[in-house]
């Protein structure tokens, strides 16, 4: 005697086949054969094989450097069109091998009613090494106000105190 073990899905398919077979006995032979031949589709069931679970990814420690901006400070007054220096403290910078992004960018912005507005599309200067400690720039033609600030970006951002930019000196 031949014995089979059926999965629940296979058992359901056999029951469906037998139900259709009993239904087809009352139909003409040609139609019964068509129904029987198209109603039973063999199913292959594979035994799941456990696969090893890969170890979680190693988290790499990333540096966050936020050098303190020295200039401009809160007492700074810049004029549109003047040449100014933005400087920052480099004494706490880690070794070069530990700095993720040593290339800096200086962005001008202003703080209006506690909302920071930064002009990312028009950086004042970019492409310098953060180890340089300072960059020189020309103050763009902006509306005079007393709540401007500088943001120094490398792998993180650091913001200066607010300062004033006045109209161009003639």
Tab-separated table of C-alpha atoms in Angstrom:
chain	number	residue	atom	x	y	z
A	1	UNK	CA	0.000	0.000	0.000
A	2	UNK	CA	1.349	3.434	-0.976
A	3	UNK	CA	0.934	6.201	1.639
A	4	UNK	CA	1.130	9.991	1.091
A	5	UNK	CA	1.324	12.797	3.570
A	6	UNK	CA	-0.463	15.858	2.259
A	7	UNK	CA	0.006	19.443	3.287
A	8	UNK	CA	-3.183	21.360	4.102
A	9	UNK	CA	-2.968	23.078	0.699
A	10	UNK	CA	-2.580	19.759	-1.151
A	11	UNK	CA	-5.437	18.204	0.841
A	12	UNK	CA	-7.653	21.130	-0.135
A	13	UNK	CA	-6.726	20.644	-3.804
A	14	UNK	CA	-7.585	16.916	-3.621
A	15	UNK	CA	-10.949	17.684	-2.002
A	16	UNK	CA	-11.681	20.211	-4.764
A	17	UNK	CA	-10.706	17.639	-7.381
A	18	UNK	CA	-12.969	14.979	-5.860
A	19	UNK	CA	-15.873	17.424	-5.619
A	20	UNK	CA	-15.457	18.326	-9.296
A	21	UNK	CA	-15.096	14.655	-10.222
A	22	UNK	CA	-18.441	13.808	-8.627
A	23	UNK	CA	-20.027	16.817	-10.365
A	24	UNK	CA	-18.682	15.765	-13.748
A	25	UNK	CA	-20.203	12.289	-13.542
A	26	UNK	CA	-23.571	13.809	-14.406
A	27	UNK	CA	-22.150	15.748	-17.400
A	28	UNK	CA	-21.371	14.424	-20.890
A	29	UNK	CA	-18.037	12.563	-21.004
A	30	UNK	CA	-16.193	15.138	-23.177
A	31	UNK	CA	-17.118	18.035	-20.860
A	32	UNK	CA	-16.259	15.953	-17.778
A	33	UNK	CA	-12.742	15.301	-19.133
A	34	UNK	CA	-12.193	18.989	-19.892
A	35	UNK	CA	-13.279	20.019	-16.398
A	36	UNK	CA	-11.170	17.354	-14.725
A	37	UNK	CA	-8.072	18.106	-16.801
A	38	UNK	CA	-8.209	21.863	-16.118
A	39	UNK	CA	-9.291	21.838	-12.488
A	40	UNK	CA	-6.426	19.973	-10.881
A	41	UNK	CA	-3.100	21.758	-10.961
A	42	UNK	CA	-0.250	19.955	-9.255
A	43	UNK	CA	1.419	21.971	-6.521
A	44	UNK	CA	5.007	21.629	-5.408
A	45	UNK	CA	5.631	22.250	-1.736
A	46	UNK	CA	9.200	22.765	-0.625
A	47	UNK	CA	10.459	22.207	2.862
A	48	UNK	CA	11.824	25.459	4.244
A	49	UNK	CA	15.544	25.448	4.891
A	50	UNK	CA	16.693	27.747	7.652
A	51	UNK	CA	19.201	30.289	6.392
A	52	UNK	CA	21.761	31.903	8.646
A	53	UNK	CA	20.800	35.367	9.814
A	54	UNK	CA	23.529	37.860	8.964
A	55	UNK	CA	24.943	39.885	11.829
A	56	UNK	CA	23.650	43.431	12.210
A	57	UNK	CA	25.655	46.095	10.391
A	58	UNK	CA	28.523	47.612	12.295
A	59	UNK	CA	27.744	51.161	13.284
A	60	UNK	CA	30.666	53.429	12.541
A	61	UNK	CA	31.320	56.233	14.948
A	62	UNK	CA	30.999	59.506	13.066
A	63	UNK	CA	32.505	62.750	14.145
A	64	UNK	CA	30.446	65.817	14.783
A	65	UNK	CA	32.589	68.896	14.706
A	66	UNK	CA	31.103	72.257	15.562
A	67	UNK	CA	33.959	74.720	15.911
A	68	UNK	CA	33.007	77.885	17.758
A	69	UNK	CA	32.684	80.860	15.429
A	70	UNK	CA	34.889	83.695	16.692
A	71	UNK	CA	34.031	86.334	14.066
A	72	UNK	CA	31.529	87.718	13.448
A	73	UNK	CA	30.533	88.205	17.060
A	74	UNK	CA	27.473	89.997	18.448
A	75	UNK	CA	29.159	93.410	18.175
A	76	UNK	CA	30.110	93.020	14.480
A	77	UNK	CA	28.772	95.521	11.952
A	78	UNK	CA	29.397	94.670	8.301
A	79	UNK	CA	28.603	96.889	5.304
A	80	UNK	CA	27.273	95.561	1.997
A	81	UNK	CA	30.209	95.173	-0.427
A	82	UNK	CA	32.896	95.163	2.282
A	83	UNK	CA	35.483	92.392	2.639
A	84	UNK	CA	35.131	90.510	5.921
A	85	UNK	CA	36.737	87.555	7.671
A	86	UNK	CA	34.789	84.696	9.227
A	87	UNK	CA	36.964	82.893	11.773
A	88	UNK	CA	36.463	79.882	14.018
A	89	UNK	CA	38.341	77.961	16.709
A	90	UNK	CA	40.204	74.906	15.350
A	91	UNK	CA	41.820	73.837	18.636
A	92	UNK	CA	39.281	71.047	19.289
A	93	UNK	CA	39.265	69.523	15.783
A	94	UNK	CA	40.031	65.782	15.771
A	95	UNK	CA	42.815	64.292	13.606
A	96	UNK	CA	42.209	64.446	9.836
A	97	UNK	CA	41.586	60.678	9.743
A	98	UNK	CA	38.558	61.179	12.006
A	99	UNK	CA	36.946	64.086	10.162
A	100	UNK	CA	34.170	62.830	7.892
A	101	UNK	CA	33.895	66.008	5.829
A	102	UNK	CA	36.767	68.490	6.181
A	103	UNK	CA	35.444	70.787	3.425
A	104	UNK	CA	33.555	73.823	4.698
A	105	UNK	CA	30.818	76.139	3.546
A	106	UNK	CA	29.687	79.478	5.003
A	107	UNK	CA	26.021	80.417	4.643
A	108	UNK	CA	24.394	83.740	5.544
A	109	UNK	CA	21.052	83.769	7.281
A	110	UNK	CA	18.934	85.738	9.708
A	111	UNK	CA	16.835	84.998	12.740
A	112	UNK	CA	13.390	86.533	12.400
A	113	UNK	CA	11.084	86.025	15.379
A	114	UNK	CA	12.879	82.821	16.368
A	115	UNK	CA	12.710	81.401	12.835
A	116	UNK	CA	16.075	80.696	11.219
A	117	UNK	CA	16.234	81.684	7.532
A	118	UNK	CA	19.343	80.426	5.698
A	119	UNK	CA	20.337	81.126	2.094
A	120	UNK	CA	21.604	77.640	1.168
A	121	UNK	CA	21.337	78.417	-2.553
A	122	UNK	CA	23.934	81.200	-2.323
A	123	UNK	CA	26.743	80.249	0.067
A	124	UNK	CA	29.063	83.156	0.854
A	125	UNK	CA	32.107	80.918	0.406
A	126	UNK	CA	32.659	77.172	0.065
A	127	UNK	CA	35.303	74.549	-0.701
A	128	UNK	CA	37.796	75.503	2.015
A	129	UNK	CA	39.420	73.243	4.620
A	130	UNK	CA	37.898	73.522	8.099
A	131	UNK	CA	41.430	73.408	9.548
A	132	UNK	CA	42.127	76.797	7.920
A	133	UNK	CA	40.302	78.518	10.784
A	134	UNK	CA	39.123	81.440	8.664
A	135	UNK	CA	37.871	82.545	5.257
A	136	UNK	CA	37.569	85.914	3.578
A	137	UNK	CA	34.367	86.952	1.836
A	138	UNK	CA	32.636	89.932	0.280
A	139	UNK	CA	29.362	90.887	1.951
A	140	UNK	CA	26.554	90.459	-0.599
A	141	UNK	CA	23.956	93.072	-1.471
A	142	UNK	CA	21.342	92.268	1.172
A	143	UNK	CA	18.686	94.235	3.028
A	144	UNK	CA	20.191	95.943	6.098
A	145	UNK	CA	19.126	94.313	9.357
A	146	UNK	CA	20.508	93.543	12.798
A	147	UNK	CA	19.697	89.833	13.069
A	148	UNK	CA	22.064	88.293	10.501
A	149	UNK	CA	24.102	85.241	11.385
A	150	UNK	CA	26.694	82.996	9.789
A	151	UNK	CA	26.459	79.207	9.704
A	152	UNK	CA	29.677	77.242	9.206
A	153	UNK	CA	29.108	73.821	7.664
A	154	UNK	CA	31.472	70.901	7.317
A	155	UNK	CA	29.985	67.698	8.590
A	156	UNK	CA	27.794	69.661	10.978
A	157	UNK	CA	26.705	73.243	11.382
A	158	UNK	CA	27.696	75.901	13.841
A	159	UNK	CA	25.990	79.267	14.100
A	160	UNK	CA	27.458	82.657	14.966
A	161	UNK	CA	25.754	85.144	17.243
A	162	UNK	CA	23.482	87.580	15.420
A	163	UNK	CA	25.186	90.685	14.028
A	164	UNK	CA	24.375	93.697	11.836
A	165	UNK	CA	24.781	94.301	8.115
A	166	UNK	CA	24.324	97.902	7.005
A	167	UNK	CA	23.832	99.493	3.592
A	168	UNK	CA	26.859	99.974	1.365
A	169	UNK	CA	29.266	102.737	2.415
A	170	UNK	CA	29.760	105.310	-0.351
